[in-house]
mmCIF file of C-alpha atoms in Angstrom:
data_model
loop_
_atom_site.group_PDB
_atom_site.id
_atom_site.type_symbol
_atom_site.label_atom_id
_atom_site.label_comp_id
_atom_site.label_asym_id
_atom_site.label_seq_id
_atom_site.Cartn_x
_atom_site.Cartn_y
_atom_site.Cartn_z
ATOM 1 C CA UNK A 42 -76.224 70.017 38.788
ATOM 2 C CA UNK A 43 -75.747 67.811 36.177
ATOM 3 C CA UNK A 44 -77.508 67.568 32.663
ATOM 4 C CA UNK A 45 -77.875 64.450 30.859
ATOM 5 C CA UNK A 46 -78.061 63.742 27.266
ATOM 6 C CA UNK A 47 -79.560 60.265 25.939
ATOM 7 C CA UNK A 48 -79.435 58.721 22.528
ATOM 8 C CA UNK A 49 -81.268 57.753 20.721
ATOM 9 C CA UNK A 50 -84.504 59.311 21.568
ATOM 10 C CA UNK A 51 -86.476 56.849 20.259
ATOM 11 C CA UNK A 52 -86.496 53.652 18.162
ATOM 12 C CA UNK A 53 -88.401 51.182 16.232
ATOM 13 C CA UNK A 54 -86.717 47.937 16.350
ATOM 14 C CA UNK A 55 -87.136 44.703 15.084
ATOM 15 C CA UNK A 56 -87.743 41.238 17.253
ATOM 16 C CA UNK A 57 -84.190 39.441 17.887
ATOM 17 C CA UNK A 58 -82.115 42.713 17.109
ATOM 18 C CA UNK A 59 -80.363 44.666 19.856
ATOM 19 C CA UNK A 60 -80.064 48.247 20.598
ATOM 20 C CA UNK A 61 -77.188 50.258 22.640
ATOM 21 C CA UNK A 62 -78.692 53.338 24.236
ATOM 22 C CA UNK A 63 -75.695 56.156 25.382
ATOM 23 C CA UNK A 64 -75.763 58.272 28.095
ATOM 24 C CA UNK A 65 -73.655 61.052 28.050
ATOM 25 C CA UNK A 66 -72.763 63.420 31.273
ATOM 26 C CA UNK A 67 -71.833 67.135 31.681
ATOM 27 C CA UNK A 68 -70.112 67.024 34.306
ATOM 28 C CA UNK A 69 -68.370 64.336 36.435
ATOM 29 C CA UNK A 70 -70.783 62.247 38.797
ATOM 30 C CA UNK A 71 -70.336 59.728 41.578
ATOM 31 C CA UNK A 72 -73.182 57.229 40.238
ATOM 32 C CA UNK A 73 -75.375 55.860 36.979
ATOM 33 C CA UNK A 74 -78.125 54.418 37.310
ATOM 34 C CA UNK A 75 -80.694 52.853 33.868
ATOM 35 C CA UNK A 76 -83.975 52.567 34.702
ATOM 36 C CA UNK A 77 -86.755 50.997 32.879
ATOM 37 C CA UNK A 78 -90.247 52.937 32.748
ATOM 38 C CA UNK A 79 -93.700 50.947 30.953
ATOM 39 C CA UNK A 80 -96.052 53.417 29.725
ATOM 40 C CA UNK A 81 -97.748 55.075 32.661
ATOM 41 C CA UNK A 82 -95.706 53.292 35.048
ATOM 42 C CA UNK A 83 -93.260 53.818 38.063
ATOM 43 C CA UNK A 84 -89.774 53.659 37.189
ATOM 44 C CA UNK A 85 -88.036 50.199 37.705
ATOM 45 C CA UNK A 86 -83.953 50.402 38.661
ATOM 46 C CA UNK A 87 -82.421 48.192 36.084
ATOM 47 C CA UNK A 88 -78.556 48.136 37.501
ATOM 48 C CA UNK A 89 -76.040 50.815 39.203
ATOM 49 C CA UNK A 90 -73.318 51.353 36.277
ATOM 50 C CA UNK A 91 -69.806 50.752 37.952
ATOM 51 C CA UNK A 92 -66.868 52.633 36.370
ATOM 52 C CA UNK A 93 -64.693 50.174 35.510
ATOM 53 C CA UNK A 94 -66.226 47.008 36.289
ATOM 54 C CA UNK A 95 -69.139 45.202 35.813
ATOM 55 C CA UNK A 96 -72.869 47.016 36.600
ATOM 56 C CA UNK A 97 -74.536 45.756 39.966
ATOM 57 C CA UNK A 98 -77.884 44.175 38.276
ATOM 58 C CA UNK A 99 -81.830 44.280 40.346
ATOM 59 C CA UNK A 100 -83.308 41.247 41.090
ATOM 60 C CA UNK A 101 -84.989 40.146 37.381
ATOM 61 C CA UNK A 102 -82.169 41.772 35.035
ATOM 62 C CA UNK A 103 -79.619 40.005 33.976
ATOM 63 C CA UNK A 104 -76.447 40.772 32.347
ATOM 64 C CA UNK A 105 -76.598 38.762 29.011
ATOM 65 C CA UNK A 106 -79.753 40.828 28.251
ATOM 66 C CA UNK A 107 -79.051 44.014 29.559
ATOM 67 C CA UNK A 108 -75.066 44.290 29.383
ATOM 68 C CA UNK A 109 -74.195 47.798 30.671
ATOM 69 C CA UNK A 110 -70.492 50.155 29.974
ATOM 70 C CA UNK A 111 -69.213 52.664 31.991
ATOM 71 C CA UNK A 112 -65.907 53.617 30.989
ATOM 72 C CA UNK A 113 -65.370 56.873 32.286
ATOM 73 C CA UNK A 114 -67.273 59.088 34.983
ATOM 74 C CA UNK A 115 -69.552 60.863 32.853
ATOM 75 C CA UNK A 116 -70.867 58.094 30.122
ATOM 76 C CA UNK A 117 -72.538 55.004 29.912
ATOM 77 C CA UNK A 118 -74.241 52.876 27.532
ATOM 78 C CA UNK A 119 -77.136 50.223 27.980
ATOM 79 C CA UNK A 120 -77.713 47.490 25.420
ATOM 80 C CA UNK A 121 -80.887 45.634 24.969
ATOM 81 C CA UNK A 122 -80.338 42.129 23.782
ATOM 82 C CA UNK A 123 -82.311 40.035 21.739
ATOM 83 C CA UNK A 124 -85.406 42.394 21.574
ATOM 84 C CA UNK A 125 -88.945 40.887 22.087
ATOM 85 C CA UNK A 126 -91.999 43.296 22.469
ATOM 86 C CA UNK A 127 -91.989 42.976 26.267
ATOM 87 C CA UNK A 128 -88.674 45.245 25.986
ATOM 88 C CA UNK A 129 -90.923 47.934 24.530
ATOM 89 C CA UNK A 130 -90.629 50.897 26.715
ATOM 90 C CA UNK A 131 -88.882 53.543 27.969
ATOM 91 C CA UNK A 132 -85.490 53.495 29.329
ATOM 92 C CA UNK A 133 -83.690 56.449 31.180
ATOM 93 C CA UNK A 134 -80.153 56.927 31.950
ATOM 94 C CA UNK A 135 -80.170 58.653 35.591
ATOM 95 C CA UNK A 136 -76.779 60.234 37.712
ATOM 96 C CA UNK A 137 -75.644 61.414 41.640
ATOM 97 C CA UNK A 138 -73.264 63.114 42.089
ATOM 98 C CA UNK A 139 -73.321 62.637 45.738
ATOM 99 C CA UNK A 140 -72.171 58.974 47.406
ATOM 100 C CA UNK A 141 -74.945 57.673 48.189
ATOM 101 C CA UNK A 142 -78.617 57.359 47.766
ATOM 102 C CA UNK A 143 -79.627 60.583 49.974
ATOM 103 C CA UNK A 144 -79.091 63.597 46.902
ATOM 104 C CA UNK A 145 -80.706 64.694 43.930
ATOM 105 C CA UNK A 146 -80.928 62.134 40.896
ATOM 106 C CA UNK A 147 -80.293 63.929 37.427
ATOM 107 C CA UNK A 148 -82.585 62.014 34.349
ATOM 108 C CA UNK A 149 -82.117 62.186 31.089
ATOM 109 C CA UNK A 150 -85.044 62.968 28.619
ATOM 110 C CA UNK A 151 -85.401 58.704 28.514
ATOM 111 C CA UNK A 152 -84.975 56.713 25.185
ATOM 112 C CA UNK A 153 -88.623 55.142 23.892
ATOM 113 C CA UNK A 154 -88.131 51.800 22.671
ATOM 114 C CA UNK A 155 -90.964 50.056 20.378
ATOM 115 C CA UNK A 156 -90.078 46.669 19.091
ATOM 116 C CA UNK A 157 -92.160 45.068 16.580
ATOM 117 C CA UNK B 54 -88.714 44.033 51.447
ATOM 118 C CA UNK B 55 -88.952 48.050 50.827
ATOM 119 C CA UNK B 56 -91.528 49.739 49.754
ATOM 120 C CA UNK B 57 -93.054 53.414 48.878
ATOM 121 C CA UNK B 58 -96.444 53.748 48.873
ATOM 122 C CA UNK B 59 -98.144 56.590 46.913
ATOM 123 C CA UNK B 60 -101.960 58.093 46.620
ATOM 124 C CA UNK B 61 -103.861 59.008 44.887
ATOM 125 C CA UNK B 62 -102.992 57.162 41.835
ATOM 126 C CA UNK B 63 -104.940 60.477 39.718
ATOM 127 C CA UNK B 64 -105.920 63.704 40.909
ATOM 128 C CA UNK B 65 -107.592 66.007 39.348
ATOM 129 C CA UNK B 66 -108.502 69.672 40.581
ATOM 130 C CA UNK B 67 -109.145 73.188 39.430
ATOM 131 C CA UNK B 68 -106.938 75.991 38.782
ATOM 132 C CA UNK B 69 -105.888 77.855 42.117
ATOM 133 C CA UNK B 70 -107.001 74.865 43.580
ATOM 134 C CA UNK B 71 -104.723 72.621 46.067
ATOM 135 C CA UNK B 72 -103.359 69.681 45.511
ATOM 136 C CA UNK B 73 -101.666 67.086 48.014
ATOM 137 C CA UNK B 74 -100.098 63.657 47.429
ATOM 138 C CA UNK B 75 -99.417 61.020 50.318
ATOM 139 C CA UNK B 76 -96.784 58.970 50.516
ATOM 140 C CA UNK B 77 -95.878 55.956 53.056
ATOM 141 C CA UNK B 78 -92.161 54.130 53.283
ATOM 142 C CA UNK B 79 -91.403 51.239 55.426
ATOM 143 C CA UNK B 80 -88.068 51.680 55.839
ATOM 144 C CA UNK B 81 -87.749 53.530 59.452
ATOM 145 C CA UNK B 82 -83.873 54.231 58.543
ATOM 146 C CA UNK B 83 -84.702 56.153 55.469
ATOM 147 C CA UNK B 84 -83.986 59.806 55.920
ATOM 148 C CA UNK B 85 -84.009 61.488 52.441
ATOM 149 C CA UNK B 86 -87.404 62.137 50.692
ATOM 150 C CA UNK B 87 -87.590 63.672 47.404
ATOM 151 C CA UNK B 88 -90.558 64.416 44.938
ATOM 152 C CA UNK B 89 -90.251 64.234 41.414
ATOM 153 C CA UNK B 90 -92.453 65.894 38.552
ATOM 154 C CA UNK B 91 -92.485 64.347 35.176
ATOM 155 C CA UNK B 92 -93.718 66.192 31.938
ATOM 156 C CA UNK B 93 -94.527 64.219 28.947
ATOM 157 C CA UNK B 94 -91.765 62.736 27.246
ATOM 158 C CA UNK B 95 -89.203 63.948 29.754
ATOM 159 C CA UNK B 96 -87.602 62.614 32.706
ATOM 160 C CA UNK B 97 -88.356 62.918 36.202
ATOM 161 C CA UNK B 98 -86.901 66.426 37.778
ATOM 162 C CA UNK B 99 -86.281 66.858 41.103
ATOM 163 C CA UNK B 100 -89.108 69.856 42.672
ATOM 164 C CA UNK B 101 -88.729 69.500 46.282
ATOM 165 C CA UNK B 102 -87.306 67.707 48.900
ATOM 166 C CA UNK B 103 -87.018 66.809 52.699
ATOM 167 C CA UNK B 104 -84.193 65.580 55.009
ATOM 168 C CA UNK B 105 -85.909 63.556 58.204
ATOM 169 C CA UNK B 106 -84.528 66.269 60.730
ATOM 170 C CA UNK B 107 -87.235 68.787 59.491
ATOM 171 C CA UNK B 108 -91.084 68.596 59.547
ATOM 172 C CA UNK B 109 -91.822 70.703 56.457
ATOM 173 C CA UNK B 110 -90.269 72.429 53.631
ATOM 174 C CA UNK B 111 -91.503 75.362 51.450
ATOM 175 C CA UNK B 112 -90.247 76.672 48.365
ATOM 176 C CA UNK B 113 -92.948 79.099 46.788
ATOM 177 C CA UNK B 114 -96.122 77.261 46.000
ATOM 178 C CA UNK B 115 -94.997 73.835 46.859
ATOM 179 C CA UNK B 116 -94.132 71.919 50.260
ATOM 180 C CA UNK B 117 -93.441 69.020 51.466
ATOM 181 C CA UNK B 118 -94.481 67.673 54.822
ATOM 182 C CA UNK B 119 -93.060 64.386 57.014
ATOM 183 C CA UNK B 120 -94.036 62.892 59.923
ATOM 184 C CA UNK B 121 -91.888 60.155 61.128
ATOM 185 C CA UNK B 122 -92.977 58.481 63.220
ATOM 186 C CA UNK B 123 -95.978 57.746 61.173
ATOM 187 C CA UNK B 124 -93.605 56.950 58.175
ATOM 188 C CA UNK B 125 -95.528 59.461 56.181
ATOM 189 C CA UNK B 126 -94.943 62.315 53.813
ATOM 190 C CA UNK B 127 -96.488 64.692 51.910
ATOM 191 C CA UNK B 128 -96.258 66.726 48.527
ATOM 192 C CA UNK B 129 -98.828 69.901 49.097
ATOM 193 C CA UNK B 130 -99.228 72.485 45.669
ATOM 194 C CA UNK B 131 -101.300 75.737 46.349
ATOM 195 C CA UNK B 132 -102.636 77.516 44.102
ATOM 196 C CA UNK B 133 -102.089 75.074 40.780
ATOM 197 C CA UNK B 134 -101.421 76.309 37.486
ATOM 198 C CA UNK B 135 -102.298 74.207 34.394
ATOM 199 C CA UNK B 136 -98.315 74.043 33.365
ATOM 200 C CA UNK B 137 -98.658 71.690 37.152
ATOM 201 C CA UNK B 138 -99.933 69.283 35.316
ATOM 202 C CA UNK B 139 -97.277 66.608 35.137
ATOM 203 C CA UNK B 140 -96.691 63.173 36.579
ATOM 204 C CA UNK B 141 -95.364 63.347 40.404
ATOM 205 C CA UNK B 142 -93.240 60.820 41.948
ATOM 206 C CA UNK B 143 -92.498 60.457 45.707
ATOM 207 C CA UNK B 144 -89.231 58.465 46.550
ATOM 208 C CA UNK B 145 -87.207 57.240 49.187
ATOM 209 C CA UNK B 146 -83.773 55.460 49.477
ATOM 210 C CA UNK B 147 -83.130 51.754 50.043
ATOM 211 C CA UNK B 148 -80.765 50.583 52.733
ATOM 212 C CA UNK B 149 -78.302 49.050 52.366
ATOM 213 C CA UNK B 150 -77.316 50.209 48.961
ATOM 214 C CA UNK B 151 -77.408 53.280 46.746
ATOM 215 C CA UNK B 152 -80.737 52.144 45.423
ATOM 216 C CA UNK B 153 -84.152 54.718 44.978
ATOM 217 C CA UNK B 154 -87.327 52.912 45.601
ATOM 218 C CA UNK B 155 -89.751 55.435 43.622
ATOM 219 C CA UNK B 156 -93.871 55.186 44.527
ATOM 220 C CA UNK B 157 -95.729 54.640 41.808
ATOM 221 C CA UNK B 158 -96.828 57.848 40.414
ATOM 222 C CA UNK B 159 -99.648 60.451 40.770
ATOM 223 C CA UNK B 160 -100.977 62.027 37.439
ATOM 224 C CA UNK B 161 -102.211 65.410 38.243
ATOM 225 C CA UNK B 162 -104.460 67.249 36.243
ATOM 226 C CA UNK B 163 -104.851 71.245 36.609
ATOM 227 C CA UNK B 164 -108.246 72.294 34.941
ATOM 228 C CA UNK B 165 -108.124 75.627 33.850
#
């Protein structure tokens, strides 16, 4: 198993800032994943965090407004760019530990963005 | 493209009651199905789930059913407890990729 620890927990941002969210592993895993969840909403894959190199972004996510680390095998971060309150929501750092997409997915507790 | 399909979209029942959730995928490659339950302000955690060489799964009060050929699978809770009351999410890999397409939530309500 894996637990995951997010931070921070929540925020209150202003418009045109940017935030960096961190994700931080206990144990070695295989993949990251960031996913974006509205209020009362399914959860919406944002990218794949690639050790090393550069995340692998979904169709509507772009780089310059969501750039994504992954240094190591166990932490990540997720920045969100030039806030507007459309970015309000929550965002959730998410890990396998298997290779592909047929094992367990580990959340963290999510990070709940409101931008005013 | 792919897609999970999930109903109802709320449930609500009565303690000891059952519950079941329905799911459809249209991916006929898929062959891992998981169920998620989310608790307020927490994030999803796996509770069950089902490789496509078995029918059904049991773990206590809570199974999982899938039919195949129908594309079809099922999240079944006997006798519910209020602390079931959570968010459930059926999902369902992507192919081609190490994406999970999740269904779009069932918000279950256990009256005591």
């Amino acid at each position: 198993s894996a637990v995951i620890s997010q931070k921070p927990s929540r925020d209150i941002c202003q418009r045109g800032t940017s935030l960096t969210i961190q994700c931080q592993v206990d144990s070695q895993v295989t993949m990251m994943f960031w996913y974006r969840q509205q209020p009362g909403q399914s959860l919406t894959l944002i990218a794949t965090a690639n050790q090393g190199s550069e995340a692998t972004y979904e169709s509507g996510f772009v780089i310059d407004k969501f750039p994504i680390s992954r240094p190591n095998l166990t932490f990540s971060t997720l920045t969100v760019s030039n806030m507007s309150p459309e970015d309000s929501s929550i965002y959730l750092c998410s890990a396998s530990q298997g290779q592909g997409n047929t094992g367990e997915l580990f959340f963290g507790e999510g990070s709940r963005l409101t931008v005013l | 493209g792919e897609n999970v399909e999930q109903h109802p979209s709320t449930l609500s029942v009565q303690e000891g009651d059952s519950a079941v959730i329905k799911c459809t995928y249209s991916d006929s490659a898929s062959n891992y199905f998981p169920w998620y339950k989310q608790e307020l302000g927490k994030g999803p955690q796996l509770i069950i789930d089902i490789r496509s060489n078995v029918g059904e799964k049991k773990d206590q009060r809570i199974a999982v059913t899938l039919n195949k050929t129908a594309k079809h699978f099922s999240l079944h809770i006997t006798e519910t407890q209020p602390e079931d009351s959570a968010v459930y999410f059926c999902a369902a890999p992507s192919s081609g990729g190490f994406k999970t397409i999740f269904g779009a939530g069932t918000r279950l309500f256990v009256k005591a």
